[in-house]
Amino acid sequence: MKFVLNQELVTVELEDASTTVLSYLRTQKRSVGTKEGCASGDCGACTCLVGELEKDTVNYHTINSCITPLGAIAGKHLVTVEHLAQEQIHPVQAAMVKYHGSQCGFCTPGFVMSLTAFHNALFTNADITHQQPTREDVSSAVAGNLCRCTGYRPILDAGMAACQSPAPQLHNSEVRHWLENLDALDDTPYYAPQTLAEWSELKSAFPAARAIAGGTDLMLEVTQHYRDIPQLIDVTQIRELRVFDLTDKKLVLGAGLSYTQLAERCSSVFPALTAFMPRLASPQIRNRGTLGGNIANASPIADTPPILLAMDATIELNNAAYQRRTLPLDEFYLGYKQTQLAKNELLVSVRIPVAALTHFHRFYKVSKRYEDDISAVMGAFRFHIENGVFKEARIAYGGVAATPLRVKSAEAALIDQTMDNENALANALQNLADTLEPLSDVRASAGYRLTIAMNLLRKAWLEANGEHLPDLHTTAYSGEVGYA
Amino acid sequence: MRKLPKSWPADQATTSKAAIAHESAQKQVTGEAVYVDDIPEWPNQLHVATGQSTIAHGNIRRIDLSAVRSAPGVVDVIVQQDIPGDPDISPVFTGDLLLAGEQVNYIGQPIFAVAATSFRAAQQAVALAEIELEPLQPRLTAEDALAHEDFVLATHSIAMGDVEAALANAPNRLQKSMSIRGQEHFYLEGQISLAVPQEDGGMHVFSSSQHPSEVQKLVAHVLGVPLNLVTAEVRRMGGGFGGKESQSAALACMAAVFAARNQRPVKYRMPRKDDMVQTGKRHDFWNQYDVGFSEDGRILGARMILAGKCGCTADLSDGIVDRAMFHADNAYSLNAAEITGYRCRTNTVSNTAFRGFGGPKSMVTTEATIETIAHRLGLDALDVRKRNLYCAEQDETPYGQKVEQHVLPELIEQLESQSDYRARRQAVKQFNNACRWQKKGLALTPVKFGISFTSKHLNQAGALVHIFLDGSVMVNHGGTEMGQGLFTKVAQIVARGLGISVSRIRPSATRTDKVPNTAPTAASAGTDMNGMAALDAVNKIKSALFEFAGEHYRVPVADISLKDDCLWLKDRTIPFEELVKIAYMNRIPLWSSGFYKTPKIGYDRSTGKGRPFYYFSNGAAVSEVVVDMLTGEYKVIRVDILHDVGHSLNPAIDIGQIEGGFIQGMGWLTTEELLWDEHGRIISNSPANYKIPTAHDVPEIFNVALFDRPNTEETAYHSKAVGEPPLMLAISVWCALLDACASVSEYAFTPDLNAPATPEQVLNAIQAAQAYNAEQSANTEESC
C-alpha cells in the first residue's frame, strides 16, 4: 500500500491488516514524536492528521493513530508533529511555547496536532470566515486530548493566539500530485471495496475477514487484548454506505458516514443531532467512528441508537448475495450484543421519517464527565403533540437494559392525554420504574440510572410544556449578577 | 575568603527571574524531546511483560510456563527464584516483591515475567501461562481492616491539650464520618525503564522515575552487585505526580534482571491497561471526626481518626498517613486535639505517593466539618473559617510546631474582596430562590501546607555547576524533571547567582554517577533543596573567582560583582567569557559541587512533637458551581485563586503549577472515581471509565494570582514551594457542591457528600436534603 508520510511517498508491504498507524510510526519507521498514552483512543497523545483530497482541497482531520489501522490511510497524507516545523516553527507550536502550554510535554505533540487541524481548517476552509474563534471552539478542538499537568488554560490561550497567524500549507505541490495519482491499496490484507458488489465478492473470497468501519471499538481487540486480525474489509468507502439523502418522506443516512460528516450534513435538516455530537466521543473518534458501527456494535450504552429509536428509524441491510431488507431499528436488537444482523449481512443505511423531525424532540446524555465519556444513561424523547394532546410519544434509552430500547408502556401512558396532565406523566414514570432493569457498574449504580431515566423523561415533559430548564453546559452563567 | 550571602538580592531585571518558558518547551512542541520510549532501540533489544494474579488473595499452587517459554519471540522467562539478588524492592520497609513468591496479595500482582523480541510478542506470551491459585479470604476496605485491626504499620497519634474535657464542655458538638476515594495518577507517559548492561557486570538504567537514587539502590540489590556498578539516569518524565516516586523501581529492576541474564538491552514499558492495575494510587481514606465548637463557630477541640487504605504493603504509607495527620488542622487552630492515623492493610495494590501525600485526605474532611458547623450555627462558612485561622494569638499546631508566618488572614481578606465574595453570596441566594431546577453553591477554602520531607534525612540535596571555557554553563543536581519546571527554575537560580543570562545554562539529565545519594523529587521541595544546593556551588565558584579577581586586578573583593554577563570591578567590566578564560589560565576552579540540608527541622515521633516543616505554603480559592437538580450534573462557573509562593522565581511556571494542581485536585473531587468490585478487582481500569478533567471542565472564569510576599525563611531568593499545595485549593469546588446541595434545605441540614462528588453523589445529597425537607414538613403538620 502507498501513502504520503509528511513529505515522503511511502510504500509498505502490509503483513498484518491490524497494524496501527502508531506502531508503524514508532516501531517500523522509528519516528517517535508521536506518543502512546493509552493505546485505546482516549487520551489523544498519539494524534496525527490525515489529509484527503476532496474536490480541489486537501482536507485534514485528526485521528487517534493508536487505533487507526495503517490500511485506512492508504492513498492519503499522514501528517505527524515532525512535519510542522519546516523553515520556521508552526504558529501553533510557537504559541504553545509562548503561552506555557507544555509542562511534562508528553501530551504536547497530540495537542499541537489537534490545534493545527483546527488552525488549518480556519484558514483553508472556504466555509469558515477568518473570524477570531471563540474559546469554546478551541476547547472543542482539543476535547479528545488529555493533559494532566497544565489545567488546560494556557493551551486554550495558545490555541486562541495561534489563530492570529496564517496557516502554512501542510502539503506542497509534489504531495498534492501524489495524492491525485496514488493507486493506494494493492495486494494487502486490508481491503476497501468501493461498491456493495465488490464487498460481496470480497466477503465470499475471504470469509474469515472481519468488517471494519471506523474501527474505534474493533481495534481495541488489537491494542488492549493483543489479538491479531489478519484480514480486514473496510466498508466505509462503499458508495451505498456513503449516501446522504433527504426526500419529502425520509432522511437517509449512510451507515459509513463518520460522526463528523453526519454532524456537518445534518446541521440544517436535523440540528438536534448536530448539537448533540460534541457529547459523543472526541473529535478524533468522531472523525473515524460511523453511525453504522454505533448501531451494529449493539452496545447497550451506545449514544445514537436511543436517538434513532425515538425518531422511528428503520435500517437497511444487505447480504453478500446482494439481497436487501429493511426493518425498524426497534426490532433490530435481540439481547445483549445480539442483533438481527446475519453473518453475511451489512448495515447500509438508516432512514428517519421526515415527519418525526418536525415533532418536539430532546436528547439528553448523563455521564460523569461532559466530554468524551460513555453514558450512564442516554435518554431520547419525541412527542407528537396536536391541540395540546400527545398523539405519539417515543421514550428511548441507553444504559438501562441489555440493549438500547423504547419503553412502550411508558409511551402508552402519555398517548391521547393532554400534554400538561401530571397524572399521565406520573403513570409513565411508574411504568419506567416497573420496566427498566439497569445494572450497577463503574459508571453508575442501578438506582441512580433508574432515577435519571425517570428525571430525564420529566425534564423532556417539562420542556414540552414550555418550562425553561437551562442547559448546564451551554449556558454562560458568568454573565449573571455579581460579576464585574 | 569573602563570605557570600546565601541568597542574592532580587535586583536584576533579567530573564533569570522572569516568566521564561520551560527549558524543554521548544523540544516538546516539535516532538524532539526524548522520553525513555523514544531512545533508539538496539537490534537485540528485548521487551518485558508480566503474568499477573487474577485473585486478590491466595496461595500459588502450581505454575506451568512451558507454553509461555515456547511462544514466538520469547527469549527468557523468570519467576521469583530466578532473581539473583534480593527480590524485595520495598522503598522503606519490606514486603514489596518484584515477583510474587508463595502468595499473591492483590489482583494484578506480577507472578512471572517474560522477555521477548517485541512488546507484542511478550504481551501475547504471558496469556499462555497456566497458574493454579488457591483462593484465600481477601480484605478489601479500610473499614474492614480497621474493624479487624489489620495494619501494615503501627498506629501513630498526636495530641494537644485535654480533648476529652474540651469536647465534654463544648456548647456544640458534631460527629462526622466521611469516605474519600483515592486517585489514579494518569501521568500521560506510562511507567517505563530501559536497562543496558555494562562491563564488569554493571547496569545503566534509563528510567522514568522521581527517585533515581532508589532505582540505583534497588537495581543493585536485585542484581546482587554494589551500588557503584549501577547508574540510573532520568532526563525527563512525562508526568509523575508522586506515582513515579517508588513505583518506577519495579520496572527498572525487572528490566535489569533480564538485561543481566541475557546480556542484552531490555525495555519494560507498562501499557496503560497494566499501569492502571499494577501500580499504586492515592490512598482511600475513612475519616471520623468528633468536634466541639462555640456558639460563634470557634473550634474548641477535635478528635480525629484517619484510616488510610494502604493496600497490601507499607510502601510510603507511613509518611502519607503522618502527613494526613499533620494536615488535619488545615489552617485552623484546634485548641485541643487528638489525631490518630491508622495504616490499614487490604488485598489491593499498595497505595503510594500522590501530590499532597495524605494531606488532601484529612483537609477535605476538616473543610466539610467547617461547612457543617456553619450550617448548624446559621453562619457563613467563610466567617467560621476566618474565626479559626492560625494567627499570632493562636499559633500552635497539634504537633507542637508554631505557625510563624501568618500569611492567610491577609491573603483571605484580599481574595474575599477581589473575588467579590459577599456580593456573590447574595447573588447565589437570589439565584437559588428564583431557580427551581438548578442551585448554585459558593465556597472559599484555604490551604496551609507544610514544606519538608517529614523523614528528616531526606531533606538534603547536592548539585554540580560547571563553567566551561566558552562561558557556557552546565548544571546538574539530584532533582528530576517531570514537567514541573524544576530544571528551568534551577537554571534561573544559577543564572541569577552568577549574574549571567539563562541562555548560557544547560540543565543535564539527573544521573546517580554525577550527584549521589539524592532524595526523591517530592514533597514540593525540589527547588528549595536543589536550588539551594546549586546556589552553594555557585557561591563556592564565585568566592574563588572574586578572590582571584581581587588579586589579579588589584581591587578590593568588596567592590567586585557579577552581573549582566560581566565581572564588575570598580571602574571597568570584564565580559564573562574573558573572565572564564583568564581564570582558567590562572588555574582557578571553574566548577564546584554544592550541598544543602534544610535547617531548623526535626520531629520526635515518640512524643509526637517537633518541627516537621521548615515553613508553610499557603493559598486560598473561591469556587462557584451550579448544580442540576434532576441529574446531579454540575458545572464549575468561576474560580478565583490567590496563592503564596513567596517571591516567585518564575511566575509562569508557578501559575502553571497552581492551575494544573487545582484542576488535578478538582478531578480527584469530582469526576475521577476509583472503584473496585467485590472481588478486589479495580473496575476503573482505563481512561474509558476513569475520567480526568478535559479542557471543557476548566471554569468559565479562572483568575489566578500570586500573593507575592517574600518567604521569611532563607530559601532560594525567598521563594516558596509550589508543587503540591495548589491541589488542595480544589477542596473549594467540593465545598461549593456541598453548599449547593445544602441550599436545598436552606442550610438547615448538611447532607453527606462523599468524595469524589460525581453527579450521582451530588444527586444523592440533593435527595437527602429533599427527604429532610419532607420530614420537616411532615413533623410540622403533625404538631399542628
PDB file of N, CA and C in Angstrom, chain A residues 26 35-37 89 93 100 102-105 148-149 151-153 222 224 226-228 368-372 443 445 448 455 467 470 473 475 477-478 480 483, chain B residues 26 28-29 35 37-38 120 124 184-185 238 269 272-273 437-438 440 483 624 630-631 635 638 652 656 659-660 671-673 688 691-694 696 698 700 760:
ATOM      1  N   ARG A  26       6.159   4.408  15.219  1.00  0.00           N
ATOM      2  CA  ARG A  26       7.144   4.305  16.296  1.00  0.00           C
ATOM      3  C   ARG A  26       8.059   3.100  16.138  1.00  0.00           C
ATOM      4  N   LYS A  35       3.299  10.122  20.396  1.00  0.00           N
ATOM      5  CA  LYS A  35       3.420   9.342  21.645  1.00  0.00           C
ATOM      6  C   LYS A  35       2.245   8.385  21.842  1.00  0.00           C
ATOM      7  N   GLU A  36       2.519   7.312  22.564  1.00  0.00           N
ATOM      8  CA  GLU A  36       1.436   6.435  23.009  1.00  0.00           C
ATOM      9  C   GLU A  36       1.127   6.737  24.473  1.00  0.00           C
ATOM     10  N   GLY A  37      -0.109   7.156  24.735  1.00  0.00           N
ATOM     11  CA  GLY A  37      -0.509   7.411  26.117  1.00  0.00           C
ATOM     12  C   GLY A  37      -1.401   6.316  26.669  1.00  0.00           C
ATOM     13  N   ILE A  89       9.142  27.469  12.947  1.00  0.00           N
ATOM     14  CA  ILE A  89       8.211  26.752  13.801  1.00  0.00           C
ATOM     15  C   ILE A  89       6.768  27.158  13.424  1.00  0.00           C
ATOM     16  N   GLN A  93       2.824  25.805  17.309  1.00  0.00           N
ATOM     17  CA  GLN A  93       3.951  25.428  18.177  1.00  0.00           C
ATOM     18  C   GLN A  93       4.515  26.654  18.886  1.00  0.00           C
ATOM     19  N   HIS A 100       3.126  28.929  27.495  1.00  0.00           N
ATOM     20  CA  HIS A 100       3.435  27.915  28.514  1.00  0.00           C
ATOM     21  C   HIS A 100       2.453  26.753  28.477  1.00  0.00           C
ATOM     22  N   SER A 102       3.044  23.721  27.531  1.00  0.00           N
ATOM     23  CA  SER A 102       3.583  22.379  27.800  1.00  0.00           C
ATOM     24  C   SER A 102       4.308  22.361  29.134  1.00  0.00           C
ATOM     25  N   GLN A 103       4.084  21.308  29.891  1.00  0.00           N
ATOM     26  CA  GLN A 103       4.869  21.116  31.115  1.00  0.00           C
ATOM     27  C   GLN A 103       5.692  19.843  30.969  1.00  0.00           C
ATOM     28  N   CYS A 104       5.062  18.684  31.207  1.00  0.00           N
ATOM     29  CA  CYS A 104       5.854  17.468  31.018  1.00  0.00           C
ATOM     30  C   CYS A 104       6.073  17.190  29.548  1.00  0.00           C
ATOM     31  N   GLY A 105       5.185  17.680  28.694  1.00  0.00           N
ATOM     32  CA  GLY A 105       5.416  17.623  27.259  1.00  0.00           C
ATOM     33  C   GLY A 105       4.960  16.358  26.564  1.00  0.00           C
ATOM     34  N   ARG A 148      -2.453  16.299  31.919  1.00  0.00           N
ATOM     35  CA  ARG A 148      -2.525  16.102  33.365  1.00  0.00           C
ATOM     36  C   ARG A 148      -1.739  17.169  34.109  1.00  0.00           C
ATOM     37  N   CYS A 149      -1.011  18.031  33.380  1.00  0.00           N
ATOM     38  CA  CYS A 149      -0.125  18.995  34.046  1.00  0.00           C
ATOM     39  C   CYS A 149      -0.686  20.409  34.087  1.00  0.00           C
ATOM     40  N   GLY A 151      -3.673  22.028  33.396  1.00  0.00           N
ATOM     41  CA  GLY A 151      -5.010  22.554  33.692  1.00  0.00           C
ATOM     42  C   GLY A 151      -5.628  23.232  32.484  1.00  0.00           C
ATOM     43  N   TYR A 152      -5.031  23.070  31.328  1.00  0.00           N
ATOM     44  CA  TYR A 152      -5.571  23.446  30.005  1.00  0.00           C
ATOM     45  C   TYR A 152      -5.609  24.939  29.701  1.00  0.00           C
ATOM     46  N   ARG A 153      -5.722  25.802  30.689  1.00  0.00           N
ATOM     47  CA  ARG A 153      -5.902  27.227  30.408  1.00  0.00           C
ATOM     48  C   ARG A 153      -4.828  27.759  29.447  1.00  0.00           C
ATOM     49  N   VAL A 222      -7.047  -5.377  19.219  1.00  0.00           N
ATOM     50  CA  VAL A 222      -5.638  -5.433  18.811  1.00  0.00           C
ATOM     51  C   VAL A 222      -4.737  -4.790  19.863  1.00  0.00           C
ATOM     52  N   GLN A 224      -5.599  -3.692  23.095  1.00  0.00           N
ATOM     53  CA  GLN A 224      -5.835  -3.983  24.511  1.00  0.00           C
ATOM     54  C   GLN A 224      -5.779  -5.475  24.815  1.00  0.00           C
ATOM     55  N   TYR A 226      -4.325  -7.695  22.468  1.00  0.00           N
ATOM     56  CA  TYR A 226      -3.191  -8.219  21.693  1.00  0.00           C
ATOM     57  C   TYR A 226      -3.601  -9.315  20.719  1.00  0.00           C
ATOM     58  N   ARG A 227      -4.849  -9.234  20.220  1.00  0.00           N
ATOM     59  CA  ARG A 227      -5.245 -10.194  19.189  1.00  0.00           C
ATOM     60  C   ARG A 227      -4.754  -9.701  17.834  1.00  0.00           C
ATOM     61  N   ASP A 228      -4.422 -10.647  16.971  1.00  0.00           N
ATOM     62  CA  ASP A 228      -4.065 -10.294  15.595  1.00  0.00           C
ATOM     63  C   ASP A 228      -5.306 -10.472  14.738  1.00  0.00           C
ATOM     64  N   LYS A 368     -20.317  10.999  33.865  1.00  0.00           N
ATOM     65  CA  LYS A 368     -19.516  11.661  34.908  1.00  0.00           C
ATOM     66  C   LYS A 368     -18.852  12.899  34.340  1.00  0.00           C
ATOM     67  N   ARG A 369     -18.257  12.748  33.154  1.00  0.00           N
ATOM     68  CA  ARG A 369     -17.559  13.874  32.536  1.00  0.00           C
ATOM     69  C   ARG A 369     -18.364  14.330  31.338  1.00  0.00           C
ATOM     70  N   TYR A 370     -18.328  15.625  31.070  1.00  0.00           N
ATOM     71  CA  TYR A 370     -19.133  16.170  29.972  1.00  0.00           C
ATOM     72  C   TYR A 370     -18.610  15.693  28.625  1.00  0.00           C
ATOM     73  N   GLU A 371     -17.301  15.800  28.429  1.00  0.00           N
ATOM     74  CA  GLU A 371     -16.735  15.462  27.127  1.00  0.00           C
ATOM     75  C   GLU A 371     -16.180  14.042  27.125  1.00  0.00           C
ATOM     76  N   ASP A 372     -16.327  13.388  25.982  1.00  0.00           N
ATOM     77  CA  ASP A 372     -15.711  12.096  25.739  1.00  0.00           C
ATOM     78  C   ASP A 372     -15.854  11.136  26.925  1.00  0.00           C
ATOM     79  N   ARG A 443     -19.761   2.989  35.950  1.00  0.00           N
ATOM     80  CA  ARG A 443     -20.233   4.318  35.542  1.00  0.00           C
ATOM     81  C   ARG A 443     -21.342   4.857  36.445  1.00  0.00           C
ATOM     82  N   SER A 445     -24.666   3.520  39.566  1.00  0.00           N
ATOM     83  CA  SER A 445     -25.411   2.458  40.232  1.00  0.00           C
ATOM     84  C   SER A 445     -26.752   2.281  39.529  1.00  0.00           C
ATOM     85  N   TYR A 448     -29.258   4.989  40.660  1.00  0.00           N
ATOM     86  CA  TYR A 448     -29.046   6.296  40.019  1.00  0.00           C
ATOM     87  C   TYR A 448     -29.545   6.262  38.583  1.00  0.00           C
ATOM     88  N   ASN A 455     -36.080  11.045  35.665  1.00  0.00           N
ATOM     89  CA  ASN A 455     -35.951  12.508  35.688  1.00  0.00           C
ATOM     90  C   ASN A 455     -35.764  13.097  34.294  1.00  0.00           C
ATOM     91  N   GLU A 467     -41.619  24.788  30.009  1.00  0.00           N
ATOM     92  CA  GLU A 467     -40.789  25.148  31.163  1.00  0.00           C
ATOM     93  C   GLU A 467     -39.353  25.390  30.669  1.00  0.00           C
ATOM     94  N   PRO A 470     -32.554  25.610  31.866  1.00  0.00           N
ATOM     95  CA  PRO A 470     -31.333  25.997  31.155  1.00  0.00           C
ATOM     96  C   PRO A 470     -30.336  24.836  31.088  1.00  0.00           C
ATOM     97  N   HIS A 473     -24.437  23.143  30.500  1.00  0.00           N
ATOM     98  CA  HIS A 473     -23.124  23.271  29.894  1.00  0.00           C
ATOM     99  C   HIS A 473     -23.050  24.277  28.763  1.00  0.00           C
ATOM    100  N   THR A 475     -24.980  27.149  28.932  1.00  0.00           N
ATOM    101  CA  THR A 475     -25.374  28.443  29.472  1.00  0.00           C
ATOM    102  C   THR A 475     -24.142  29.140  30.040  1.00  0.00           C
ATOM    103  N   TYR A 477     -23.083  31.200  32.670  1.00  0.00           N
ATOM    104  CA  TYR A 477     -23.541  31.723  33.964  1.00  0.00           C
ATOM    105  C   TYR A 477     -22.735  32.928  34.417  1.00  0.00           C
ATOM    106  N   SER A 478     -21.538  33.043  33.869  1.00  0.00           N
ATOM    107  CA  SER A 478     -20.670  34.104  34.371  1.00  0.00           C
ATOM    108  C   SER A 478     -21.153  35.486  33.960  1.00  0.00           C
ATOM    109  N   GLU A 480     -23.953  36.580  34.794  1.00  0.00           N
ATOM    110  CA  GLU A 480     -25.049  36.916  35.699  1.00  0.00           C
ATOM    111  C   GLU A 480     -24.639  37.869  36.819  1.00  0.00           C
ATOM    112  N   TYR A 483     -21.054  39.537  38.809  1.00  0.00           N
ATOM    113  CA  TYR A 483     -19.810  39.501  38.052  1.00  0.00           C
ATOM    114  C   TYR A 483     -19.519  40.875  37.497  1.00  0.00           C
TER     115      TYR A 483
ATOM    116  N   GLN B  26      10.394  24.146  23.633  1.00  0.00           N
ATOM    117  CA  GLN B  26      10.595  24.105  22.177  1.00  0.00           C
ATOM    118  C   GLN B  26      10.706  22.670  21.665  1.00  0.00           C
ATOM    119  N   GLN B  28       9.506  20.030  23.133  1.00  0.00           N
ATOM    120  CA  GLN B  28       8.257  19.294  23.364  1.00  0.00           C
ATOM    121  C   GLN B  28       7.232  19.584  22.280  1.00  0.00           C
ATOM    122  N   VAL B  29       7.145  20.828  21.839  1.00  0.00           N
ATOM    123  CA  VAL B  29       6.130  21.152  20.830  1.00  0.00           C
ATOM    124  C   VAL B  29       6.503  20.618  19.452  1.00  0.00           C
ATOM    125  N   TYR B  35      11.870  10.957  25.486  1.00  0.00           N
ATOM    126  CA  TYR B  35      11.420  10.199  26.657  1.00  0.00           C
ATOM    127  C   TYR B  35      12.005   8.792  26.529  1.00  0.00           C
ATOM    128  N   ASP B  37      10.939   5.866  26.047  1.00  0.00           N
ATOM    129  CA  ASP B  37      10.498   5.013  24.933  1.00  0.00           C
ATOM    130  C   ASP B  37      10.998   5.522  23.582  1.00  0.00           C
ATOM    131  N   ASP B  38      11.533   6.745  23.565  1.00  0.00           N
ATOM    132  CA  ASP B  38      11.995   7.327  22.300  1.00  0.00           C
ATOM    133  C   ASP B  38      13.479   7.079  22.036  1.00  0.00           C
ATOM    134  N   ARG B 120       4.772  -6.751  21.625  1.00  0.00           N
ATOM    135  CA  ARG B 120       3.556  -7.532  21.362  1.00  0.00           C
ATOM    136  C   ARG B 120       3.762  -9.013  21.643  1.00  0.00           C
ATOM    137  N   GLN B 124       1.621 -11.152  24.247  1.00  0.00           N
ATOM    138  CA  GLN B 124       0.846 -12.311  23.804  1.00  0.00           C
ATOM    139  C   GLN B 124       1.279 -13.571  24.550  1.00  0.00           C
ATOM    140  N   GLU B 184      -6.123   7.920  40.635  1.00  0.00           N
ATOM    141  CA  GLU B 184      -5.139   7.354  39.706  1.00  0.00           C
ATOM    142  C   GLU B 184      -4.280   8.515  39.178  1.00  0.00           C
ATOM    143  N   HIS B 185      -2.965   8.310  39.127  1.00  0.00           N
ATOM    144  CA  HIS B 185      -2.104   9.422  38.717  1.00  0.00           C
ATOM    145  C   HIS B 185      -2.374   9.854  37.275  1.00  0.00           C
ATOM    146  N   GLY B 238       7.291  12.061  31.563  1.00  0.00           N
ATOM    147  CA  GLY B 238       6.030  12.583  31.032  1.00  0.00           C
ATOM    148  C   GLY B 238       4.997  12.603  32.135  1.00  0.00           C
ATOM    149  N   ARG B 269       8.181  -1.391  29.192  1.00  0.00           N
ATOM    150  CA  ARG B 269       7.181  -0.318  29.099  1.00  0.00           C
ATOM    151  C   ARG B 269       5.850  -0.910  29.514  1.00  0.00           C
ATOM    152  N   ARG B 272      -0.856   1.055  29.378  1.00  0.00           N
ATOM    153  CA  ARG B 272      -1.786   1.741  30.281  1.00  0.00           C
ATOM    154  C   ARG B 272      -2.685   0.748  31.011  1.00  0.00           C
ATOM    155  N   LYS B 273      -3.086  -0.299  30.307  1.00  0.00           N
ATOM    156  CA  LYS B 273      -4.023  -1.243  30.938  1.00  0.00           C
ATOM    157  C   LYS B 273      -3.372  -1.973  32.111  1.00  0.00           C
ATOM    158  N   TRP B 437     -34.845  24.470  39.201  1.00  0.00           N
ATOM    159  CA  TRP B 437     -34.189  23.283  38.634  1.00  0.00           C
ATOM    160  C   TRP B 437     -32.682  23.297  38.775  1.00  0.00           C
ATOM    161  N   GLN B 438     -32.153  24.405  39.185  1.00  0.00           N
ATOM    162  CA  GLN B 438     -30.706  24.461  39.370  1.00  0.00           C
ATOM    163  C   GLN B 438     -30.399  25.219  40.652  1.00  0.00           C
ATOM    164  N   LYS B 440     -27.062  27.001  42.926  1.00  0.00           N
ATOM    165  CA  LYS B 440     -25.652  27.381  42.922  1.00  0.00           C
ATOM    166  C   LYS B 440     -25.037  27.169  44.308  1.00  0.00           C
ATOM    167  N   GLY B 483       8.122  17.865  34.425  1.00  0.00           N
ATOM    168  CA  GLY B 483       7.229  18.843  33.810  1.00  0.00           C
ATOM    169  C   GLY B 483       7.000  20.049  34.692  1.00  0.00           C
ATOM    170  N   GLU B 624     -17.291  28.727  42.551  1.00  0.00           N
ATOM    171  CA  GLU B 624     -18.747  28.820  42.418  1.00  0.00           C
ATOM    172  C   GLU B 624     -19.200  27.758  41.434  1.00  0.00           C
ATOM    173  N   LEU B 630     -32.144  17.722  38.681  1.00  0.00           N
ATOM    174  CA  LEU B 630     -32.746  16.488  38.172  1.00  0.00           C
ATOM    175  C   LEU B 630     -31.729  15.377  37.958  1.00  0.00           C
ATOM    176  N   THR B 631     -30.480  15.752  37.712  1.00  0.00           N
ATOM    177  CA  THR B 631     -29.479  14.732  37.369  1.00  0.00           C
ATOM    178  C   THR B 631     -28.262  14.742  38.289  1.00  0.00           C
ATOM    179  N   LYS B 635     -21.547  22.232  36.992  1.00  0.00           N
ATOM    180  CA  LYS B 635     -20.504  22.942  36.259  1.00  0.00           C
ATOM    181  C   LYS B 635     -19.815  23.899  37.219  1.00  0.00           C
ATOM    182  N   ARG B 638     -16.917  29.624  38.162  1.00  0.00           N
ATOM    183  CA  ARG B 638     -15.849  30.611  38.361  1.00  0.00           C
ATOM    184  C   ARG B 638     -14.957  30.182  39.513  1.00  0.00           C
ATOM    185  N   ALA B 652       5.384  32.323  35.522  1.00  0.00           N
ATOM    186  CA  ALA B 652       4.666  31.470  34.559  1.00  0.00           C
ATOM    187  C   ALA B 652       4.652  30.024  35.035  1.00  0.00           C
ATOM    188  N   GLY B 656       1.487  27.942  36.370  1.00  0.00           N
ATOM    189  CA  GLY B 656       1.245  26.636  35.741  1.00  0.00           C
ATOM    190  C   GLY B 656       1.048  25.539  36.769  1.00  0.00           C
ATOM    191  N   GLU B 659      -2.485  26.291  38.564  1.00  0.00           N
ATOM    192  CA  GLU B 659      -3.654  25.922  37.742  1.00  0.00           C
ATOM    193  C   GLU B 659      -3.719  24.410  37.531  1.00  0.00           C
ATOM    194  N   GLY B 660      -2.575  23.822  37.212  1.00  0.00           N
ATOM    195  CA  GLY B 660      -2.546  22.387  36.955  1.00  0.00           C
ATOM    196  C   GLY B 660      -2.888  21.586  38.196  1.00  0.00           C
ATOM    197  N   THR B 671     -14.894  14.097  39.014  1.00  0.00           N
ATOM    198  CA  THR B 671     -15.205  13.046  38.025  1.00  0.00           C
ATOM    199  C   THR B 671     -14.353  11.799  38.134  1.00  0.00           C
ATOM    200  N   GLU B 672     -13.235  11.869  38.863  1.00  0.00           N
ATOM    201  CA  GLU B 672     -12.320  10.729  38.912  1.00  0.00           C
ATOM    202  C   GLU B 672     -12.743   9.779  40.028  1.00  0.00           C
ATOM    203  N   GLU B 673     -13.404   8.712  39.652  1.00  0.00           N
ATOM    204  CA  GLU B 673     -13.924   7.792  40.659  1.00  0.00           C
ATOM    205  C   GLU B 673     -13.189   6.458  40.563  1.00  0.00           C
ATOM    206  N   ALA B 688     -11.220   4.946  29.560  1.00  0.00           N
ATOM    207  CA  ALA B 688     -12.606   4.908  29.090  1.00  0.00           C
ATOM    208  C   ALA B 688     -13.585   4.952  30.254  1.00  0.00           C
ATOM    209  N   LYS B 691     -12.253   9.099  34.501  1.00  0.00           N
ATOM    210  CA  LYS B 691     -12.315  10.320  33.701  1.00  0.00           C
ATOM    211  C   LYS B 691     -11.622  11.495  34.378  1.00  0.00           C
ATOM    212  N   ILE B 692     -10.424  11.804  33.890  1.00  0.00           N
ATOM    213  CA  ILE B 692      -9.740  13.001  34.376  1.00  0.00           C
ATOM    214  C   ILE B 692     -10.320  14.216  33.633  1.00  0.00           C
ATOM    215  N   PRO B 693     -10.183  15.411  34.171  1.00  0.00           N
ATOM    216  CA  PRO B 693     -10.812  16.574  33.531  1.00  0.00           C
ATOM    217  C   PRO B 693     -10.310  16.808  32.099  1.00  0.00           C
ATOM    218  N   THR B 694     -11.209  17.345  31.274  1.00  0.00           N
ATOM    219  CA  THR B 694     -10.796  17.826  29.948  1.00  0.00           C
ATOM    220  C   THR B 694     -10.877  19.354  29.945  1.00  0.00           C
ATOM    221  N   HIS B 696     -12.905  21.295  28.683  1.00  0.00           N
ATOM    222  CA  HIS B 696     -14.258  21.823  28.926  1.00  0.00           C
ATOM    223  C   HIS B 696     -14.519  22.033  30.417  1.00  0.00           C
ATOM    224  N   VAL B 698     -12.575  23.204  32.647  1.00  0.00           N
ATOM    225  CA  VAL B 698     -11.924  24.393  33.217  1.00  0.00           C
ATOM    226  C   VAL B 698     -12.992  25.456  33.429  1.00  0.00           C
ATOM    227  N   GLU B 700     -15.331  28.659  33.570  1.00  0.00           N
ATOM    228  CA  GLU B 700     -15.532  29.766  32.621  1.00  0.00           C
ATOM    229  C   GLU B 700     -14.622  30.937  32.961  1.00  0.00           C
ATOM    230  N   GLU B 760     -23.726  11.428  40.448  1.00  0.00           N
ATOM    231  CA  GLU B 760     -24.540  10.502  41.248  1.00  0.00           C
ATOM    232  C   GLU B 760     -24.495  10.873  42.730  1.00  0.00           C
TER     233      GLU B 760
END
